[in-house]
Coordinates of C-alpha atoms in Angstrom, one line a residue:
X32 CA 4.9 -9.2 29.2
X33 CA 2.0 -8.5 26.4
X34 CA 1.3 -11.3 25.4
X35 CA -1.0 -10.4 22.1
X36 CA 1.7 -11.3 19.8
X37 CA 2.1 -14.6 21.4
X38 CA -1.7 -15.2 21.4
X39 CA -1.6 -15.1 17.4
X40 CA 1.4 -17.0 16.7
X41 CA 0.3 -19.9 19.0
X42 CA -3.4 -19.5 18.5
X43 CA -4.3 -22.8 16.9
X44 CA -1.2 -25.3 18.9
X45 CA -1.7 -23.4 21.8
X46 CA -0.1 -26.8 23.8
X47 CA 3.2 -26.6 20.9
X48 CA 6.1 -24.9 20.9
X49 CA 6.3 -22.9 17.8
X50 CA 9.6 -22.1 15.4
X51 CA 10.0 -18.8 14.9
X52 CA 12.1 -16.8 11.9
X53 CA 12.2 -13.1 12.0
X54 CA 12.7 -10.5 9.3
X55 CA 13.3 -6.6 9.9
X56 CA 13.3 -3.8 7.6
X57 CA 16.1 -2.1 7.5
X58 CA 14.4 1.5 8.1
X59 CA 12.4 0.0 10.7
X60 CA 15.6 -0.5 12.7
X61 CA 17.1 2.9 12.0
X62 CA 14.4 4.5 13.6
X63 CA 13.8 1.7 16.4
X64 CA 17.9 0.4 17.1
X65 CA 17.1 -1.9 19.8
X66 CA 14.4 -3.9 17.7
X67 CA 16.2 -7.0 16.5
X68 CA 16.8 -7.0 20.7
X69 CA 13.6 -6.8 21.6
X70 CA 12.2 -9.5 19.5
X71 CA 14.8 -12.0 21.3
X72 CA 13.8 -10.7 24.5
X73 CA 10.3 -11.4 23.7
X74 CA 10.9 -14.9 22.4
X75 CA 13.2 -15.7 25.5
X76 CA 10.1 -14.6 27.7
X77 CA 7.9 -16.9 26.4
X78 CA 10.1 -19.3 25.1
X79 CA 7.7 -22.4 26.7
X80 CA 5.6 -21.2 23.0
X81 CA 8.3 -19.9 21.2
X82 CA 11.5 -20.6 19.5
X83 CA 13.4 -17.9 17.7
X84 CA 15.4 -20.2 15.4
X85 CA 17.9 -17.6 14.4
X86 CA 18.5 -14.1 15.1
X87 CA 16.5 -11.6 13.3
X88 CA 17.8 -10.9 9.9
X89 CA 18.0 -7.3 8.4
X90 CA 16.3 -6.1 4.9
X91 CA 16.7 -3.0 3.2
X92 CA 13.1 -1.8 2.1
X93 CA 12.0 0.4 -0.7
X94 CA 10.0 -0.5 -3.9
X95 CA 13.7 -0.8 -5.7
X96 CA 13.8 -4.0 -3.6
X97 CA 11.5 -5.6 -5.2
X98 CA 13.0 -5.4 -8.9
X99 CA 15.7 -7.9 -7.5
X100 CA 14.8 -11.2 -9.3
X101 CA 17.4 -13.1 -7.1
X102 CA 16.2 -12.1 -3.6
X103 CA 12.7 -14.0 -3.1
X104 CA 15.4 -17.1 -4.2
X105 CA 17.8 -16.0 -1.8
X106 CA 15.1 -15.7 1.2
X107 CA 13.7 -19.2 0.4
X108 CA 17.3 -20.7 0.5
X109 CA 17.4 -19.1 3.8
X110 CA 13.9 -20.5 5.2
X111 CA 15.0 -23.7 4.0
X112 CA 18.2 -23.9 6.2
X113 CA 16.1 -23.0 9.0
X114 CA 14.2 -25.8 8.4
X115 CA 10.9 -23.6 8.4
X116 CA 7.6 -25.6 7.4
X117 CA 3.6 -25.0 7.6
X118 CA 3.4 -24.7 11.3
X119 CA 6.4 -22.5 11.5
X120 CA 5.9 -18.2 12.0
X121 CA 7.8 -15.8 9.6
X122 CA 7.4 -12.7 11.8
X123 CA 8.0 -9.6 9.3
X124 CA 8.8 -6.3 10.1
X125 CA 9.0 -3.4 8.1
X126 CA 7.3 -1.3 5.2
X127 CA 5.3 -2.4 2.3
X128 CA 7.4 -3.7 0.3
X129 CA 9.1 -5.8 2.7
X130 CA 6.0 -7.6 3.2
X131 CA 5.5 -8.3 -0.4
X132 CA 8.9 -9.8 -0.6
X133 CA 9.0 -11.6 2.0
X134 CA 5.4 -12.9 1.5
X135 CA 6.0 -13.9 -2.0
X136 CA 9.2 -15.6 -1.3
X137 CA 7.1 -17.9 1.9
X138 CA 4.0 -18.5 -0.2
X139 CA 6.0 -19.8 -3.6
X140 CA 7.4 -22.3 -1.1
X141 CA 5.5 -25.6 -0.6
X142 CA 5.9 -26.0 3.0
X143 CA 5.0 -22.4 3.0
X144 CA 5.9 -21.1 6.8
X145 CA 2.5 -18.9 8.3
X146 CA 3.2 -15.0 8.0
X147 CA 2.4 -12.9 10.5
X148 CA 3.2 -8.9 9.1
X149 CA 3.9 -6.5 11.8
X150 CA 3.8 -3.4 8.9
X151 CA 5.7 -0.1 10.6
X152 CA 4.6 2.5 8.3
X153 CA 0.9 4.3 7.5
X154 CA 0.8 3.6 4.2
X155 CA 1.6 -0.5 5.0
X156 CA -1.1 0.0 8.1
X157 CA -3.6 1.3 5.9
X158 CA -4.5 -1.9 4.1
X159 CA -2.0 -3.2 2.1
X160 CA -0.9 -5.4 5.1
X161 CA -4.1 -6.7 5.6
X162 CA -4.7 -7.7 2.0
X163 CA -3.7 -11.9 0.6
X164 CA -1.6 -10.1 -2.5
X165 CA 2.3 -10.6 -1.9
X166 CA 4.0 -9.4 -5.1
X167 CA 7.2 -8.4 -6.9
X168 CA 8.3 -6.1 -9.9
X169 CA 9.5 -7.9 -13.1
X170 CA 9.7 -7.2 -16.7
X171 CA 9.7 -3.1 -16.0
X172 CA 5.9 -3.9 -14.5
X173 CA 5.3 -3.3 -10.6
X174 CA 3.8 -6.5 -8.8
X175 CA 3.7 -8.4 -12.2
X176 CA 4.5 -11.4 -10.1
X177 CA 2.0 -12.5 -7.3
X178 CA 0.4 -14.3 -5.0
X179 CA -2.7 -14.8 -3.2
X180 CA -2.3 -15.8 0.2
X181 CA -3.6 -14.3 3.3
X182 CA -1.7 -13.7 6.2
X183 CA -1.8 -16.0 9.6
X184 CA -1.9 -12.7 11.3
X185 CA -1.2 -8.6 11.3
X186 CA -0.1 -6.3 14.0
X187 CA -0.5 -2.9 13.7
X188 CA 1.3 -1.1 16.2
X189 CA 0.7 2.7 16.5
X190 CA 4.3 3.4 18.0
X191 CA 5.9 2.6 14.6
X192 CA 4.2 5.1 12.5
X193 CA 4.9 7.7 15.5
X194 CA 8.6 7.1 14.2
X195 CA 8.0 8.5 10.9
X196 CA 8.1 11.9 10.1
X197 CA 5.2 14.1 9.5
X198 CA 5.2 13.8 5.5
X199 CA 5.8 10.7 5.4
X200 CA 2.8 9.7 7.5
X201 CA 0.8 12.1 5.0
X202 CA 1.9 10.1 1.9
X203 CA 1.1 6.8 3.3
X204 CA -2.3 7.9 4.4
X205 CA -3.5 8.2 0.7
X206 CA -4.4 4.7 0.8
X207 CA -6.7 5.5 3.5
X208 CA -8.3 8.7 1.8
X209 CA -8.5 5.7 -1.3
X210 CA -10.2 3.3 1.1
X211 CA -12.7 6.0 2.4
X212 CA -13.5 7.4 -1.9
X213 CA -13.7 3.5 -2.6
X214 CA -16.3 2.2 0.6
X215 CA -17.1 4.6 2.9
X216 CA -18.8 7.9 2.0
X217 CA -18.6 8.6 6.3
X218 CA -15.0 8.2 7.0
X219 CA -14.4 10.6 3.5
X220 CA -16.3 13.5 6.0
X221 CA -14.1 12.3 8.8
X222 CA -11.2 12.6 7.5
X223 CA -12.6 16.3 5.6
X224 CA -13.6 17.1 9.0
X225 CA -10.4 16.2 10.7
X226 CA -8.0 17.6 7.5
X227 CA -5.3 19.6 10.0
X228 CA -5.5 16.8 12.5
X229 CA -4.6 14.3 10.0
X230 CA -2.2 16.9 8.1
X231 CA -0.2 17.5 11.0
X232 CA 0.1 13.9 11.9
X233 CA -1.5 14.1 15.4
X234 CA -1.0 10.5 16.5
X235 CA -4.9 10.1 17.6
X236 CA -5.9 11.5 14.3
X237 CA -3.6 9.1 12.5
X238 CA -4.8 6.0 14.9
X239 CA -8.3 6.5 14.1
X240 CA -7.8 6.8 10.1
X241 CA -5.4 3.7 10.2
X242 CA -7.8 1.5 11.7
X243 CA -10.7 2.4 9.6
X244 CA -9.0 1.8 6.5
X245 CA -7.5 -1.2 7.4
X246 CA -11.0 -2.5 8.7
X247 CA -12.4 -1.2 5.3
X248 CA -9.4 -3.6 3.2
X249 CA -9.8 -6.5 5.7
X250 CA -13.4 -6.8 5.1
X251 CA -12.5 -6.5 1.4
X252 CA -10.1 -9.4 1.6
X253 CA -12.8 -11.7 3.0
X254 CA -15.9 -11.3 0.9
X255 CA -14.7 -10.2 -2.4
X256 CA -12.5 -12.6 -5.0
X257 CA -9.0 -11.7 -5.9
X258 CA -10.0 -11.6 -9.7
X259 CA -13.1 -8.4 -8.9
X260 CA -10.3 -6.7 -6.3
X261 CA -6.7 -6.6 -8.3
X262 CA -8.3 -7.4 -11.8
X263 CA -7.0 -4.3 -14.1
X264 CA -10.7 -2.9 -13.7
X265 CA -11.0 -3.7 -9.9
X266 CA -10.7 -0.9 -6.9
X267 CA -7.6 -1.2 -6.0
X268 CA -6.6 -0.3 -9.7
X269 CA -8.3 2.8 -8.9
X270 CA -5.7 6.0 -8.9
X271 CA -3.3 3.1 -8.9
X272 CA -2.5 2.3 -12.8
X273 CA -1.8 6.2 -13.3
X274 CA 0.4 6.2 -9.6
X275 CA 2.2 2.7 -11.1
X276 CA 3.5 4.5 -14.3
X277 CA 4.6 8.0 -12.6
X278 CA 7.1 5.8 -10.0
X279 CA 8.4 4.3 -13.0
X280 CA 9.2 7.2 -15.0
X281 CA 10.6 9.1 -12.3
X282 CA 12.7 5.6 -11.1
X283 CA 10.8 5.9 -8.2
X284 CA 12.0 9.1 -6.8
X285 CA 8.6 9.8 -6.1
X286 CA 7.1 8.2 -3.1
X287 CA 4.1 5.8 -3.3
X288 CA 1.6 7.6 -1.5
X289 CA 2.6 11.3 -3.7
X290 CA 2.3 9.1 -6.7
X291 CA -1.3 7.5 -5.8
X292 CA -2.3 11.0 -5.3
X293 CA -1.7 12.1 -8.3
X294 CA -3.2 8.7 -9.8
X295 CA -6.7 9.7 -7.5
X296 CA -6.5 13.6 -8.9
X297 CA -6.3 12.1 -12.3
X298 CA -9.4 9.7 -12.0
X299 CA -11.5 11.7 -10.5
X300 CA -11.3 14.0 -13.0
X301 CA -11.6 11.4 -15.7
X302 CA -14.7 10.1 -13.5
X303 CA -16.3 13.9 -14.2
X304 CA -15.2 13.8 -17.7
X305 CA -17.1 11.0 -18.3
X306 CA -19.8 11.6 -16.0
X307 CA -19.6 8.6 -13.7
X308 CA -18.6 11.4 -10.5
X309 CA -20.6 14.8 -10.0
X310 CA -18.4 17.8 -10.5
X311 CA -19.0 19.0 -6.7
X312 CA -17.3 15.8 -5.5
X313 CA -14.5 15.9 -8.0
X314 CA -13.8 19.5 -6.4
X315 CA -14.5 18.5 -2.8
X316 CA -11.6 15.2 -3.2
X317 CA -9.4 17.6 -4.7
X318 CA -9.8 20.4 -2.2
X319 CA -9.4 17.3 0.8
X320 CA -5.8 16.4 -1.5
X321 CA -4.6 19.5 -1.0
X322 CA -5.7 20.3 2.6
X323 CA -3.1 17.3 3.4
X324 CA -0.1 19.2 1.5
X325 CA -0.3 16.9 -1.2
X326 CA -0.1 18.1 -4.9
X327 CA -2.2 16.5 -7.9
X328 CA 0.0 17.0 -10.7
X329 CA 3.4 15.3 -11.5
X330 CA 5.3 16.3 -14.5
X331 CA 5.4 12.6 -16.2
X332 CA 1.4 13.2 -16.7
X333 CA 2.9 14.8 -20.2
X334 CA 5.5 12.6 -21.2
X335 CA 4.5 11.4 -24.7
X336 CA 6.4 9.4 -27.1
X337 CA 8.2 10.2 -30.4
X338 CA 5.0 10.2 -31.9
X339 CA 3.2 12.1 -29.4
X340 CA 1.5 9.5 -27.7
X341 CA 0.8 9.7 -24.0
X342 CA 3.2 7.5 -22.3
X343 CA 0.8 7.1 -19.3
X344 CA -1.6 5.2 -21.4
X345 CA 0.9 2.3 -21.2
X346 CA 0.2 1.5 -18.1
X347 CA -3.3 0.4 -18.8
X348 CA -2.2 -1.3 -22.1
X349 CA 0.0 -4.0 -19.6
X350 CA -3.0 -3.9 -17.2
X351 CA -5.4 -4.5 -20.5
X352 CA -3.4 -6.8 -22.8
X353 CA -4.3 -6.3 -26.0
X354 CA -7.8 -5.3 -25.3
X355 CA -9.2 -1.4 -24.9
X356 CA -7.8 0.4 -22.8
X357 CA -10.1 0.8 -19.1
X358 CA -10.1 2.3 -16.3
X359 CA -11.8 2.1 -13.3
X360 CA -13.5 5.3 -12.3
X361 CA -15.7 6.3 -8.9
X362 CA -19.6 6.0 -9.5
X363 CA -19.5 8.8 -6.4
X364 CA -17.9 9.0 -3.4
X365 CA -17.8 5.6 -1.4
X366 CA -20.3 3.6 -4.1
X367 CA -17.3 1.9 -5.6
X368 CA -16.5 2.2 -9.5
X369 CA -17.6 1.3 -12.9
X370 CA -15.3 0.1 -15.6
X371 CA -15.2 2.5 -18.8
X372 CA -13.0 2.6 -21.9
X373 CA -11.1 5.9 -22.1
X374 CA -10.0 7.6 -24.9
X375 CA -6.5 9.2 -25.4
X376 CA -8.5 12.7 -26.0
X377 CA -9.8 12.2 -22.7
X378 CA -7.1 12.0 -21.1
X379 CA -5.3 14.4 -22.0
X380 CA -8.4 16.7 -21.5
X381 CA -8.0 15.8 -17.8
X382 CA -4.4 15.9 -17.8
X383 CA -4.8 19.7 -18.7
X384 CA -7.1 20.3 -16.3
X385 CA -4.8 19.0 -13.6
X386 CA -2.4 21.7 -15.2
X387 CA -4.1 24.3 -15.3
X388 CA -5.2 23.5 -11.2
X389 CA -1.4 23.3 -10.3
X390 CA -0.6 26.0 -12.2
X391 CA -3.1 28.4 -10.8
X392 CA -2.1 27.3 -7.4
X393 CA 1.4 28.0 -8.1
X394 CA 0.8 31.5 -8.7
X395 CA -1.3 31.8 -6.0
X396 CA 1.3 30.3 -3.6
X397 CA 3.6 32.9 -5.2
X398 CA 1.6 36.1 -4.9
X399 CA 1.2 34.9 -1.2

């Protein structure tokens, strides 16, 4: 009988009855089995607003999902069966990446159905929900397609991310430790404050950090253009480009939120290389990494090619396109960043340093 969710999908025709299509990750329903139920038991209860066109249809997730060219295709052959136009809901349920596929498939339509994201993960909560960017992976380049759209509405419900385990909570909360580095100087000494809370997953904890950094990317979304937040010297490139080229090496074996850890270790320490970020806060967001059981070094850091070049530096030469390579590095912790050129000597001075810090801790870990 909540009726929040009906609320937002009616919101604007509160007097019409609304067509309804539903989409469910596929590791949403794992760990929820009665899910696809639920949502027809909610439609049937308020079926004077709603009508659920079609039974809920089931998605696998994962990034790998979104390197299938044929599936946006597929989903918009599927849309238009149903008949779905502009005043019509695509209710979507799942992780991140189901959110971008199924929001880039709606919004390259041109009676483009209204979105409404219900994300069931921490690291979809934690802002990439909220943001207008729906994208997919194509020409060996994540989210080389996109578009700008912003959702109709997002629900984030705490009792999905109590369904995922510990580390995976962890890993998706990166984006929130990103959020707080990026705009908010106060929720980085929350969450340093709260380290084992937020470590251990307690579900208040969690709550709290979720909404922040969502609040922090939703204000983001509404008073900064596209081109200053995803341009290739923008925030959200921040710990990003170097995370984007790790998941590709590795085929994606490595989760997002590991990878974007990695990506903020490696900044930060450019950032104090080149002076932008005092050494005392490199040091404290690195301590605050590790306090959360996340590492800072990944073995594709090294990989070079047959002539030695860093392989990692390619992933700002498709963000840069034939210009100098630039990175976006933190003026100090929650002031934003400031574009510089990097150098390949810099980077691999930082990409030592990163060494050297695992390393150490490694030995450590084994004396212990």
């Amino acid at each position: 009988m909540n009726r929040d969710l009906r609320h937002l999908l009616v919101r604007r025709e509160p007097d019409q009855r609304h067509r309804v299509a539903a989409i469910v990750d596929r590791g949403a329903l794992a760990a929820q089995p009665e899910l696809n139920l639920h949502i027809e038991r909610y439609a049937r209860c308020h079926n004077d607003a709603l009508d659920l066109v079609a039974p809920p249809i089931v998605q696998g997730g994962g990034e790998n999902m979104k390197d299938d060219a044929t599936l946006p295709s597929r989903l918009q052959a599927y849309f238009h069966a149903l008949e779905l136009d502009r005043r019509s809901i695509l209710l979507t349920v799942g992780g991140a990446s189901l959110l971008d596929l199924a929001g880039f498939a709606a919004s390259t339509m041109q009676s483009a159905p209204r979105v409404v994201r219900v994300p069931t993960t921490t690291l979809a909560q934690a802002g990439p929900a909220v943001l207008p960017k729906s994208s997919i992976n194509a020409f060996g380049t994540k989210d080389f397609l996109c578009t700008f759209r912003a959702p109709f509405a997002v629900v984030c419900d705490r009792r999905f991310v109590e369904t995922q385990k510990t580390r995976e909570k962890v890993f998706g909360l990166v984006q929130a430790v990103r959020a707080a580095l990026l705009w908010d100087e106060q929720l980085f000494g929350w969450i340093v404050a709260h380290a084992h809370r937020v470590a251990s997953g307690e579900r208040d904890a969690v709550a709290e950090l979720l909404q922040r950094s969502a609040a922090l990317h939703a204000d983001l979304a509404a008073h900064t253009s596209d081109e200053e937040v995803y341009g290739p010297e923008g925030p959200l490139a921040f710990g990003a480009w170097a995370a984007d080229r790790i998941e590709l090496s590795t085929e994606r074996r490595i989760r997002q939120g590991e990878a974007l850890a990695v990506g903020i270790a490696l900044d930060t320490t450019l950032g104090a290389l080149h002076r932008t970020l005092g050494e005392a806060d490199r040091e404290a967001i690195h301590r605050l990494l590790e306090r959360l059981g996340l590492r800072l070094w990944h073995d594709a850091l090294g990989n070079v090619d047959s002539e030695g070049r860093l392989l990692l530096l390619d992933g700002l030469s498709e963000r840069s396109f034939g210009h100098a390579p630039r990175v976006p590095l933190l003026c100090g912790i929650g002031r934003g960043v400031t574009s510089q050129e990097l150098r390949e000597d810099v980077l691999r001075e930082a990409i030592t340093r990163l060494a050297h810090r695992d390393a150490h801790r490694a030995h450590a870990f084994a004396l212990a």
